[in-house]
Short mmCIF file of C-alpha atoms and ligand atoms in Angstrom, two decimals:
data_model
loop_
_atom_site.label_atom_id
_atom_site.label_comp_id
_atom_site.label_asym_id
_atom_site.label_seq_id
_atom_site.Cartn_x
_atom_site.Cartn_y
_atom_site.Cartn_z
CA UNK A 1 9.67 -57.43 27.56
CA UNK A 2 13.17 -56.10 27.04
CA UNK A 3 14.06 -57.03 24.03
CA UNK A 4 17.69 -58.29 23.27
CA UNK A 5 18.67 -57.34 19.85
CA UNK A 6 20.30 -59.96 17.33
CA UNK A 7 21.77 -57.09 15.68
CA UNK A 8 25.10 -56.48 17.51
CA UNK A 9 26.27 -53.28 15.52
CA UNK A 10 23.61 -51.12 17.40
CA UNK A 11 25.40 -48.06 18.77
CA UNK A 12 24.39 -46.54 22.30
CA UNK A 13 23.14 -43.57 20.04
CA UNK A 14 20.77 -46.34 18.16
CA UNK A 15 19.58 -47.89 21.84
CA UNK A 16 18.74 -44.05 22.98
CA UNK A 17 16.62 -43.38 19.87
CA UNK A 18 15.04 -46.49 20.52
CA UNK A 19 14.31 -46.02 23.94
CA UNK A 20 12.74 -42.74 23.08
CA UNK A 21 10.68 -43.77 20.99
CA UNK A 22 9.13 -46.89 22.93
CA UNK A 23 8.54 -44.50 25.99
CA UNK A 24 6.81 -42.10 23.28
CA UNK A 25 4.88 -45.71 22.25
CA UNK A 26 3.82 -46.76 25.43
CA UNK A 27 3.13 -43.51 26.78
CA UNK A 28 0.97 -41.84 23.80
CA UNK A 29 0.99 -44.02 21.11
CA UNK A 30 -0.55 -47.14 22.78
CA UNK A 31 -3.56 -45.03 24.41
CA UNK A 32 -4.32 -43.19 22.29
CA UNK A 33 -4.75 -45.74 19.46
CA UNK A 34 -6.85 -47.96 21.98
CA UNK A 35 -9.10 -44.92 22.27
CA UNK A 36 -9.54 -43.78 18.82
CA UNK A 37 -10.15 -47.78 17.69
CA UNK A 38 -13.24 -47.61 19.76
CA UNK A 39 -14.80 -44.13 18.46
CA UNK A 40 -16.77 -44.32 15.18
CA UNK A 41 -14.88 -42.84 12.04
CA UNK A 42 -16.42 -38.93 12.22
CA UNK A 43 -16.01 -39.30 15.98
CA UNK A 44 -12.74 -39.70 15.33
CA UNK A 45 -11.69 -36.80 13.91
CA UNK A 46 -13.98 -34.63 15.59
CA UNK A 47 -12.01 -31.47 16.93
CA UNK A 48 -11.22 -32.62 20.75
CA UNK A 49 -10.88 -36.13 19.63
CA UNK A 50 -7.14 -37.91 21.45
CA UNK A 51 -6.51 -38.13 17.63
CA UNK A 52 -5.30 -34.76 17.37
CA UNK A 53 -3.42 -34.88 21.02
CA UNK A 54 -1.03 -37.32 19.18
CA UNK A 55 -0.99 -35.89 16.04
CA UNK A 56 0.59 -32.53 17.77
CA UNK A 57 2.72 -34.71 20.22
CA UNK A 58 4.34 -36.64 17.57
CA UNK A 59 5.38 -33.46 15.55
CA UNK A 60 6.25 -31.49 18.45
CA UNK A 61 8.71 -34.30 19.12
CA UNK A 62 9.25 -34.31 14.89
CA UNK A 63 8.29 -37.86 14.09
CA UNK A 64 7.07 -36.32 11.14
CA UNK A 65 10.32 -36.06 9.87
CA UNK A 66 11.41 -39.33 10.40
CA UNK A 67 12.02 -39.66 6.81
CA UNK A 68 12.67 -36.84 5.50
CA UNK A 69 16.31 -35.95 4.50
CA UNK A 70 18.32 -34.01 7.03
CA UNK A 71 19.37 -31.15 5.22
CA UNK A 72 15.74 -29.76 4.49
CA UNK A 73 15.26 -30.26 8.50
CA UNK A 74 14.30 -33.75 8.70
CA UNK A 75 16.46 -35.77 12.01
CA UNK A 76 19.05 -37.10 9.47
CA UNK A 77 18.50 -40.56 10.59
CA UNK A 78 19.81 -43.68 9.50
CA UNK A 79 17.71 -46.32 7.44
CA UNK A 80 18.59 -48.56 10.20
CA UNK A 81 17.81 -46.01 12.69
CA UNK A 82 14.32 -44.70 10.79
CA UNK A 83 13.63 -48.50 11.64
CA UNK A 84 14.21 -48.67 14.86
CA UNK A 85 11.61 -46.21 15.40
CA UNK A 86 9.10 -46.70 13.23
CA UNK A 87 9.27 -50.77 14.90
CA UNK A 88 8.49 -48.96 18.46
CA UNK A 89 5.55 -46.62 16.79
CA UNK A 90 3.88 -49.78 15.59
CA UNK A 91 3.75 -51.68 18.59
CA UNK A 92 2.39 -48.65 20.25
CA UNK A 93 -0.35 -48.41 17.63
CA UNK A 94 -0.08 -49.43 14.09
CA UNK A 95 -2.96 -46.80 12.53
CA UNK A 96 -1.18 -44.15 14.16
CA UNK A 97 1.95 -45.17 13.11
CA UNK A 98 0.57 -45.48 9.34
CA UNK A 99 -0.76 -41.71 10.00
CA UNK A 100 3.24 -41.05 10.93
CA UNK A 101 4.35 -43.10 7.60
CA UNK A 102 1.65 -41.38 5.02
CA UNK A 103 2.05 -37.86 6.20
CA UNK A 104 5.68 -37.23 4.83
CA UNK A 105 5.48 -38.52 1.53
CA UNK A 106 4.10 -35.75 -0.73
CA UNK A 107 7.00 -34.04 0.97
CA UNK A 108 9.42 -36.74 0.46
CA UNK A 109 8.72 -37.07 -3.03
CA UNK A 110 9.07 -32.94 -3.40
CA UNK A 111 12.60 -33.97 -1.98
CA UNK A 112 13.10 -35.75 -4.73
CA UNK A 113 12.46 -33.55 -7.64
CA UNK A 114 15.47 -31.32 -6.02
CA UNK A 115 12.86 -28.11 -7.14
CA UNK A 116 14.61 -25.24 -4.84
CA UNK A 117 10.85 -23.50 -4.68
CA UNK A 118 8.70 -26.78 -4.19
CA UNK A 119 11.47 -27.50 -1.10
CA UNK A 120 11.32 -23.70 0.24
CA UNK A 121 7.38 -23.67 -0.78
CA UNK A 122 6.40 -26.97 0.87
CA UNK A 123 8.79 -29.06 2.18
CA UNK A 124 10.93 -27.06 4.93
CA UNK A 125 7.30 -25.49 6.26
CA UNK A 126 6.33 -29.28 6.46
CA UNK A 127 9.47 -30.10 8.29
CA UNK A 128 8.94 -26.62 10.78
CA UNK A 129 5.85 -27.79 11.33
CA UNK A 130 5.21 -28.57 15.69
CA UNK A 131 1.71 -28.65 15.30
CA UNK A 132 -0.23 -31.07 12.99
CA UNK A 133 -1.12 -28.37 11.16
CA UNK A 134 0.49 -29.43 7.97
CA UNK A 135 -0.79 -33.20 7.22
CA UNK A 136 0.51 -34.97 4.00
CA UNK A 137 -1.22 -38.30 2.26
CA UNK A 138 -0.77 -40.34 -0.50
CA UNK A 139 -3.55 -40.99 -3.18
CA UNK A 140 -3.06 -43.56 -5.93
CA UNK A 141 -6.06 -46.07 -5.51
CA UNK A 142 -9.35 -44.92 -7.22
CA UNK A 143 -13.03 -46.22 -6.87
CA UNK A 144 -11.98 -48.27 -10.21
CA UNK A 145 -8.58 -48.96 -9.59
CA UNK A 146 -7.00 -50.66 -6.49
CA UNK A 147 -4.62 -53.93 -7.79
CA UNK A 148 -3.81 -52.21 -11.17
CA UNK A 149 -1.74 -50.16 -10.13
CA UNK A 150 0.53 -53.45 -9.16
CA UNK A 151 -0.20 -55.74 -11.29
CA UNK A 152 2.29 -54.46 -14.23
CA UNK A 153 0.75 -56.69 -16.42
CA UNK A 154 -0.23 -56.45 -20.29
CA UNK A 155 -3.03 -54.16 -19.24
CA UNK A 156 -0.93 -51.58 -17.90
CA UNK A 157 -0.25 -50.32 -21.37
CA UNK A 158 -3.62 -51.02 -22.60
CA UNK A 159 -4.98 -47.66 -23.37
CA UNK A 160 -8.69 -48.13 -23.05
CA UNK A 161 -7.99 -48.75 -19.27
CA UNK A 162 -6.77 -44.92 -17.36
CA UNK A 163 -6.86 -43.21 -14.24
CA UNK A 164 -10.20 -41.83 -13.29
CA UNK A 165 -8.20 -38.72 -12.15
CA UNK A 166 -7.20 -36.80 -15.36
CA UNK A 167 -4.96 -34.14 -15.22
CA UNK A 168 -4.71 -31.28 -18.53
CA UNK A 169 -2.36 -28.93 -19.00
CA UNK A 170 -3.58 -24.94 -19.23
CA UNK A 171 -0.67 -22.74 -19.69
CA UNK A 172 1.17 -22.68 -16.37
CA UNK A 173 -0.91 -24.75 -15.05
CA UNK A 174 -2.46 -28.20 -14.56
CA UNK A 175 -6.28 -28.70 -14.14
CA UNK A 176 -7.49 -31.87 -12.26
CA UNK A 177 -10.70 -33.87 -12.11
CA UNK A 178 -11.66 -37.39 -10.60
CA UNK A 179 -11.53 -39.16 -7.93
CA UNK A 180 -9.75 -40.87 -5.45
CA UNK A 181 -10.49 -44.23 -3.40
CA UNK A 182 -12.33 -44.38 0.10
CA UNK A 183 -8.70 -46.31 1.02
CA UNK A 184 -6.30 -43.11 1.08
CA UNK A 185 -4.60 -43.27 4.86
CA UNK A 186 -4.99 -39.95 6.36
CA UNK A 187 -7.53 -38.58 3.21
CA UNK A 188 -9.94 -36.79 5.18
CA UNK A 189 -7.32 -34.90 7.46
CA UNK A 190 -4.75 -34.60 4.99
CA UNK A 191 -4.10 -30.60 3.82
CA UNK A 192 -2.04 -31.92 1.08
CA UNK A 193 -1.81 -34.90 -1.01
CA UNK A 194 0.68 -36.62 -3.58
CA UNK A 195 -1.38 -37.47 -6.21
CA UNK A 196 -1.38 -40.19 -9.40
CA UNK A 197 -3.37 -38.96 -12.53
CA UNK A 198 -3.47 -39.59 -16.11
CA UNK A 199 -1.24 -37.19 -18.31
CA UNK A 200 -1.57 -39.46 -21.76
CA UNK A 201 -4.49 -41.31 -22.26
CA UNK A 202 -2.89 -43.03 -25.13
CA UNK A 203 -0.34 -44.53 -23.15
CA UNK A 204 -2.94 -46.34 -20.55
CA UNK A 205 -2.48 -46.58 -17.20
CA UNK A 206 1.75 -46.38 -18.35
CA UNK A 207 0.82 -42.73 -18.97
CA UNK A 208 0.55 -41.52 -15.71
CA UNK A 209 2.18 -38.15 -14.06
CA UNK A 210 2.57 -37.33 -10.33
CA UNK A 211 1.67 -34.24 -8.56
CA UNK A 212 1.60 -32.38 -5.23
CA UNK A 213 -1.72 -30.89 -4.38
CA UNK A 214 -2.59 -28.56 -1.48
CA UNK A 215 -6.08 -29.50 -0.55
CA UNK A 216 -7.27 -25.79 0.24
CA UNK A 217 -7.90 -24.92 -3.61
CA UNK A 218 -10.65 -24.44 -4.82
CA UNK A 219 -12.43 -27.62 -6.40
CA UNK A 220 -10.68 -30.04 -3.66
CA UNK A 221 -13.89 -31.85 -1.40
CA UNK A 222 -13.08 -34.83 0.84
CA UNK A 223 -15.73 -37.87 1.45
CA UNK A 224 -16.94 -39.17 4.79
CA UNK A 225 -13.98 -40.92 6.96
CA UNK A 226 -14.12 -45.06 6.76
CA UNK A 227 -15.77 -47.03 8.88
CA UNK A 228 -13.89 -50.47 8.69
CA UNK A 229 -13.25 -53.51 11.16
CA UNK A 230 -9.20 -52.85 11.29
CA UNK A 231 -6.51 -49.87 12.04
CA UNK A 232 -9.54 -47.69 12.98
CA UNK A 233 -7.03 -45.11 14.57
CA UNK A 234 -6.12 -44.98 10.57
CA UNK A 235 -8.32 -42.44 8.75
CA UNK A 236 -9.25 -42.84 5.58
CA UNK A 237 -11.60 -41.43 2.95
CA UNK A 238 -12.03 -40.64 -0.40
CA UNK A 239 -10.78 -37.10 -2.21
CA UNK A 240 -12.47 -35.25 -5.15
CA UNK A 241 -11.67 -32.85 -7.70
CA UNK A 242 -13.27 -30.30 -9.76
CA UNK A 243 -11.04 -28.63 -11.99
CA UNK A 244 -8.44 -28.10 -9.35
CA UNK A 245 -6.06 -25.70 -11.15
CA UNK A 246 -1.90 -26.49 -9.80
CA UNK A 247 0.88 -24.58 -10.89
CA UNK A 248 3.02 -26.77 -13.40
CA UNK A 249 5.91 -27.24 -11.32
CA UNK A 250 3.62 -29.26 -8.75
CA UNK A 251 3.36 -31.58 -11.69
CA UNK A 252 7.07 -33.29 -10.67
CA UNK A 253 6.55 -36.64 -12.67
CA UNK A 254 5.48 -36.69 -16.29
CA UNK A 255 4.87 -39.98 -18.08
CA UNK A 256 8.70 -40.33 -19.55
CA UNK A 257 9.23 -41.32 -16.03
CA UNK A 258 6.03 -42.32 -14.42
CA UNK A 259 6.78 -46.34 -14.27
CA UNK A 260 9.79 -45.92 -12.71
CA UNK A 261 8.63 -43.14 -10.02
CA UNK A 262 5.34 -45.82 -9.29
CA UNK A 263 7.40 -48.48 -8.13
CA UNK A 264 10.23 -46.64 -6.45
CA UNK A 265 7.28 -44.89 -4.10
CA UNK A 266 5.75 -48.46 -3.83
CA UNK A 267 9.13 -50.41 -3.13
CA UNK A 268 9.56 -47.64 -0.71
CA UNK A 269 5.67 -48.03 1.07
CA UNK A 270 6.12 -51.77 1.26
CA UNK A 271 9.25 -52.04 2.19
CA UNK A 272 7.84 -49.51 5.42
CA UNK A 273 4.85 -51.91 6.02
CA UNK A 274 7.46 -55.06 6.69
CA UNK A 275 8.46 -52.69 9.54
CA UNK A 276 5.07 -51.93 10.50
CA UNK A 277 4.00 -55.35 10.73
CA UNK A 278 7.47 -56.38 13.09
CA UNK A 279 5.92 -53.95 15.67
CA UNK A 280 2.69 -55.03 15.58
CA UNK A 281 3.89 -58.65 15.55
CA UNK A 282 6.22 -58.16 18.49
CA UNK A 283 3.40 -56.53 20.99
CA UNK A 284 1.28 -59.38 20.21
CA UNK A 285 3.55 -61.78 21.05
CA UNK A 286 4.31 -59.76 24.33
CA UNK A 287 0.87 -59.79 25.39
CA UNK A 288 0.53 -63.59 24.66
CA UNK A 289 4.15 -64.35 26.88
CA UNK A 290 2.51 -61.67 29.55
CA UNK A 291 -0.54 -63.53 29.38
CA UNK A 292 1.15 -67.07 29.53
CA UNK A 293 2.90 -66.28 32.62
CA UNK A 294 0.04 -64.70 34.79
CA UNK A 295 -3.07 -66.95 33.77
CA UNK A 296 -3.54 -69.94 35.97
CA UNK A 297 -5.40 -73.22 35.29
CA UNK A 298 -5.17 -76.32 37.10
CA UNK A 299 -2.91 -75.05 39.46
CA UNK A 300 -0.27 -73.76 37.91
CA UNK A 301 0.68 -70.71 35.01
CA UNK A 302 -0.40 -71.47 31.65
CA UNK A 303 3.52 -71.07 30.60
CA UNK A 304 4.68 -74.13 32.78
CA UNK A 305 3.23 -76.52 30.14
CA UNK A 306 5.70 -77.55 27.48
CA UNK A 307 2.83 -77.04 24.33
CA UNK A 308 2.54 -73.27 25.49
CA UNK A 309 6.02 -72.85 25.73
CA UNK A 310 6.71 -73.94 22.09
CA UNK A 311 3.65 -72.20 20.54
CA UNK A 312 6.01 -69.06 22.18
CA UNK A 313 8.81 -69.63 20.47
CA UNK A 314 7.34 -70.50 17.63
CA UNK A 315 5.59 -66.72 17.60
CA UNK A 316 9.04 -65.18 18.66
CA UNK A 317 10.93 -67.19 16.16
CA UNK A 318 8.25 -65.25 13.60
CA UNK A 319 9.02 -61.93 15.04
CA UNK A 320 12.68 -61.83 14.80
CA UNK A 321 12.36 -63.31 11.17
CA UNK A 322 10.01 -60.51 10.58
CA UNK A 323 12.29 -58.14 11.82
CA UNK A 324 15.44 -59.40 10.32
CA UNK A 325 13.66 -59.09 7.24
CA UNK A 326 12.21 -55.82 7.59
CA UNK A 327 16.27 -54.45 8.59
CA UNK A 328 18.07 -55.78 6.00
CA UNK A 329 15.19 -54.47 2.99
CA UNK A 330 15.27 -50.99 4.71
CA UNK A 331 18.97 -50.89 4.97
CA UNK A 332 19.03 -52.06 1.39
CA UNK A 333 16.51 -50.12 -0.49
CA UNK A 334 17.10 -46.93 1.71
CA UNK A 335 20.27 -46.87 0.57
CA UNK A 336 20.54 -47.43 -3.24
CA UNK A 337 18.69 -45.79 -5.59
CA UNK A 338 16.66 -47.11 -7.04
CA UNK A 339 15.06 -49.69 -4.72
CA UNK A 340 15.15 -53.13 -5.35
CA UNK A 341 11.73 -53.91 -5.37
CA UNK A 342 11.12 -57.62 -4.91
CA UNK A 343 13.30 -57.27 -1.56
CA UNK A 344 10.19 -54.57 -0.66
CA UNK A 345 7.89 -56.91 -1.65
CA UNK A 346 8.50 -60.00 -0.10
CA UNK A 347 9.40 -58.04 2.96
CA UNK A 348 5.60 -56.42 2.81
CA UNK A 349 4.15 -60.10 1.94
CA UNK A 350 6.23 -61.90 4.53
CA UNK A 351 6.14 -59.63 7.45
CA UNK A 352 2.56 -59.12 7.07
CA UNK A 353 2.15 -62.71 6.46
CA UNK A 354 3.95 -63.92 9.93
CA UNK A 355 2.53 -60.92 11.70
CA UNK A 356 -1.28 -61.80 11.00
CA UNK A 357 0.12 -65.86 11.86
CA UNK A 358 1.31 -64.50 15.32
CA UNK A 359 -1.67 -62.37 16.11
CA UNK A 360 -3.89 -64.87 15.48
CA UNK A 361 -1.82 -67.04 17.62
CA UNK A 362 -1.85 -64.60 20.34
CA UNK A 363 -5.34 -64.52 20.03
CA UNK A 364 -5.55 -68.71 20.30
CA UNK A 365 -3.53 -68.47 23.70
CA UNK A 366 -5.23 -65.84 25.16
CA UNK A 367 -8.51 -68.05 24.81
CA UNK A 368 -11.38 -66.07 25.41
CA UNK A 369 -9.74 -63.41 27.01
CA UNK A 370 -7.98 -62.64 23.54
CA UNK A 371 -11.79 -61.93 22.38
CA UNK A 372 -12.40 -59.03 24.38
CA UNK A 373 -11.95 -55.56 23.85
CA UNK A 374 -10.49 -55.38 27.23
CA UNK A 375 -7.55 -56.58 25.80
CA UNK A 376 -4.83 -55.47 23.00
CA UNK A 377 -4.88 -58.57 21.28
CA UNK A 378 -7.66 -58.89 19.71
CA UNK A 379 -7.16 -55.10 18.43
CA UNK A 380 -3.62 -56.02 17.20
CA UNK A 381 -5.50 -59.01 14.86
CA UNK A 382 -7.90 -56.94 13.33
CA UNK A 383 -5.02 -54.14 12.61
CA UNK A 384 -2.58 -57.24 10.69
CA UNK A 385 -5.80 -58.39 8.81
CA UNK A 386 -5.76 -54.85 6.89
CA UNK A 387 -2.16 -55.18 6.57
CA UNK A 388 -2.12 -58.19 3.93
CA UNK A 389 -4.46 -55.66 1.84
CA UNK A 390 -3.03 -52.18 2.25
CA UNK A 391 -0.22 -50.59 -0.02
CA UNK A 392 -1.41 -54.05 -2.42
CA UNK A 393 -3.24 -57.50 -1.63
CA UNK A 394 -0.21 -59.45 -0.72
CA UNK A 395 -1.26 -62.01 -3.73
CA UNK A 396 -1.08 -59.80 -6.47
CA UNK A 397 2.48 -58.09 -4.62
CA UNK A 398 3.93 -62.02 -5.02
CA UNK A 399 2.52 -62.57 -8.58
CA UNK A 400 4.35 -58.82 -9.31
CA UNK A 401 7.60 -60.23 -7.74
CA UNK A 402 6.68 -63.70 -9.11
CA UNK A 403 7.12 -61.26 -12.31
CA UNK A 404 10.36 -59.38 -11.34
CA UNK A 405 12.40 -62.85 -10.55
CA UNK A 406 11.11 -64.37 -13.57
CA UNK A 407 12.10 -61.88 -15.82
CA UNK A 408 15.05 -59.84 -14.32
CA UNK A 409 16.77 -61.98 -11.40
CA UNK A 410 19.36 -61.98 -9.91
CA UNK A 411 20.61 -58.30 -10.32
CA UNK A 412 23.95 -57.82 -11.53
CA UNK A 413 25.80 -55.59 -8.60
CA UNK A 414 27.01 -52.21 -11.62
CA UNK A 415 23.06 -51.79 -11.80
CA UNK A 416 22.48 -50.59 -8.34
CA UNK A 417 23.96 -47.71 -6.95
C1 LIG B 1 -5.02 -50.19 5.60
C2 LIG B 1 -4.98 -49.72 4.19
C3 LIG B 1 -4.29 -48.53 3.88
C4 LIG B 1 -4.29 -48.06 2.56
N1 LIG B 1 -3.68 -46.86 2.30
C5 LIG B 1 -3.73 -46.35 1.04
C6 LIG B 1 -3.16 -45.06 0.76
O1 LIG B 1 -2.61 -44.38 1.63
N2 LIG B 1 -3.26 -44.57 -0.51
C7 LIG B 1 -3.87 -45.27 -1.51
O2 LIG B 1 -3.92 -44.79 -2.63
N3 LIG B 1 -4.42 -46.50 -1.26
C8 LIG B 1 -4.37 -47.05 -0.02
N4 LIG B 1 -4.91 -48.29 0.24
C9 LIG B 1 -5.53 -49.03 -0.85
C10 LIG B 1 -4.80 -50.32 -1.19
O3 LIG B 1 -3.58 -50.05 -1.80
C11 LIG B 1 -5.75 -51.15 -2.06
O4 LIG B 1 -6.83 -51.54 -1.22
C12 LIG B 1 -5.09 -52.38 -2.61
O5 LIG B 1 -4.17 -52.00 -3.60
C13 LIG B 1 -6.11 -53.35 -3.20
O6 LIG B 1 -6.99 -52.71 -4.06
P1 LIG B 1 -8.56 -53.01 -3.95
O7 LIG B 1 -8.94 -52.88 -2.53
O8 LIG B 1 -9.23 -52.12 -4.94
O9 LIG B 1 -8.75 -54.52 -4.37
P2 LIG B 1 -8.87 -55.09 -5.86
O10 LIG B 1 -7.72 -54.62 -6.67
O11 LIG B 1 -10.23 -54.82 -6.38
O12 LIG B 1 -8.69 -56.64 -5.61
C14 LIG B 1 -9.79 -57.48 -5.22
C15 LIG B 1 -9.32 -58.94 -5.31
O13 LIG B 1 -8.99 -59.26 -6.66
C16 LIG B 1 -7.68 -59.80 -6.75
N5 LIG B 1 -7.03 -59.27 -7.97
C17 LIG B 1 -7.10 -58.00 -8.46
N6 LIG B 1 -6.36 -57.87 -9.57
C18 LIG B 1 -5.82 -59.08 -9.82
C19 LIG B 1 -4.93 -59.59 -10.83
N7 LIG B 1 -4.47 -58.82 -11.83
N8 LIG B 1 -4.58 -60.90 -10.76
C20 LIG B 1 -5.06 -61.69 -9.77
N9 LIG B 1 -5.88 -61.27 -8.79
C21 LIG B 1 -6.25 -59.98 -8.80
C22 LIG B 1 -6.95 -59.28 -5.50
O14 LIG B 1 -5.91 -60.15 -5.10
C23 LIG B 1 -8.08 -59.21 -4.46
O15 LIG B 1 -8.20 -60.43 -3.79
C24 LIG B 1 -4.95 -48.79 1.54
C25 LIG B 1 -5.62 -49.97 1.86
C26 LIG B 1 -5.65 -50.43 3.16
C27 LIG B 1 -6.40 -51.70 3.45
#
């Protein structure tokens, strides 16, 4: 379907991008993600597997930059525009599209730290990069840690509950051991990761630091890929370390700042998934309207009945509400600094919310059809189940926001920049 867009400010330059990317969506993205759902895990990322065909597509044609800034060779887009295209990635394929949204951010956050060697060291060969040779991830859950890094509650201070990966500082140098969770999106391909340790174990969980890690040291293993029901074109698996030895400056985030960092890289992530789950969302519904249209019973398309027909606009009316939602969190939270968080978060729990709603929906009309794996639909459904657990369960994200509004709502306007 082509789509009309409510937003009316859309420049020609906007449409192009957008174009671009669908064609890159429909003609890679879509695929490829279709092929790689059906392969097991290792198979997966077995050398020769389409996996790596889109990998080097999408950074020959730099969608690995999509968020990085401009001026350290990233496409300089707008948040509005990084939306656009992210939107068309995910209806192509939302794993792939996750492998897209996790592989920038260790370089992202080296952005951040404005470190003129961490950018020349890591970030502009990142951004150079037209290969998939250079593969970023982010690692913050652990085998013993998942919600608490969310939760901000009482606990969070509590200093008999840590990180299981503890970082010491040796002279120049940081030394890390532990591990990381089975859950980390692009773990077992990633050749670098931003990583979440403890720094203070006095502090708790509160007394955490942040670090960049290139995963050819010495000490660095990887676990077997995931094996899991949804986004199995996502790769996942767990990281270890054995007295991995960084130089200090990787160490960007100490605990004087480490609250703050956590949930500007989480308002950031969720706000990103309310995007992800518009994409997904709208090729669902497309396949259900395609569907609606071409299947005949009793004589006549499924569409001509007047209950179809409002079950349809009941699943668009939940896309564009997805998407408006999703646009107006990005534009807002790419923009000031920092994020606003409980606009990220009920973007993340809404979006994914409506998006898992319409999937399931698309599913319904289908009938059995929607079953098969001949289909997208039922692919699509087991992708937006994931979604209401990754980057945080969606019930623990509400009681955090639950939290926020409680205790800090509404914002006064000097706060935010
Ligand atoms: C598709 C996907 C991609 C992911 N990508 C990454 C990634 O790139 N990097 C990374 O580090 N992690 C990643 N994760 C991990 C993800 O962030 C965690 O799975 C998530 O935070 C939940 O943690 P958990 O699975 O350990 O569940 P748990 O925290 O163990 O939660 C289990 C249940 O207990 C409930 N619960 C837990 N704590 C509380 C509380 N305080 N109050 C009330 N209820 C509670 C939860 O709601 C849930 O129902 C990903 C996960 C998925 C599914």
């Amino acid at each position: 379907m082509d789509y009309f867009d409510l937003n009316m400010r859309l420049t020609e330059e906007d449409l192009d991008m957008k174009r671009e990317a669908h064609a890159f969506a429909e003609e890679v993205v879509r695929p490829i993600s279709r092929q790689v759902d059906l392969l097991s895990a290792e198979e997966a990322i077995a050398p020769g597997s389409p996996l790596w065909t889109f990998i080097k597509k999408a950074y020959q044609l730099g969608y690995h930059t999509l968020f990085m800034p401009e001026e350290y060779g990233g496409q300089g887009l707008s948040p509005e525009q990084m939306n656009l295209v992210f939107e068309e990635l995910a209806w192509g394929g939302a794993g792939l599209a996750s492998i897209i949204g996790a592989t920038c951010v260790p370089f992202v956050a080296a952005c951040l730290t404005a470190d003129d060697e961490l950018i020349e060291e890591l970030v502009i060969p990142y951004c150079e990069c037209r290969d998939g040779s250079i593969i970023g991830c982010w690692a913050l859950t652990e085998p013993n840690h998942g919600s608490d890094y969310i939760a901000s509650e009482g606990f969070f201070h509590d200093p008999e509950i840590r990180n299981d990966l503890q970082a010491r500082r040796d002279g120049d140098e940081w030394v890390l051991n532990g591990q990381k969770s089975a859950w980390v999106s692009a773990g077992t391909i990633a050749t670098h990761g931003l990583l979440f340790c403890q720094i203070d174990p006095s502090l708790g969980m509160a007394g955490g630091g942040i670090c960049i890690c290139p995963f050819d040291l010495e000490g660095v293993s990887k676990g077997k890929p995931l094996e899991k029901i949804g986004l199995r074109d996502l790769n996942q698996g767990e990281i270890y370390f054995d007295n991995v030895r960084i130089p200090a400056s990787y160490m960007f985030c100490e605990p004087d700042y480490y609250p703050e960092m956590l949930e500007l890289i989480l308002a950031s992530a969720n706000a990103t998934l309310g995007i992800g789950s518009t994409g997904m969302a709208r090729a669902a519904f497309e396949e259900a309207l395609t569907y609606a249209r071409e299947r005949v019973q009793g004589g006549v398309s499924i569409i001509e009945h007047r209950s179809v027909r409002q079950r349809l606009f009941s699943m668009f009316t939940k896309v564009e509400t997805c998407r408006c939602l999703s646009r107006a969190v990005i534009e807002l939270n790419f923009n000031v600094s920092p994020p606003i968080p409980e606009y990220s978060l009920a973007a993340k729990t809404m979006c994914t919310e409506l998006c898992f709603q319409v999937a399931n929906e698309a599913v319904q009309l289908l009938g059995g059809y929607g079953l098969t794996r001949d289909g997208f639909v039922e692919k699509i459904f087991r992708d937006t189940r994931s979604a209401l657990i990754g980057d945080g369960n969606n019930e623990v994200l509400q009681a955090y926001g639950g939290n926020i509004i409680a205790g800090e709502y509404p914002r006064r306007a000097e706060d935010i920049i």
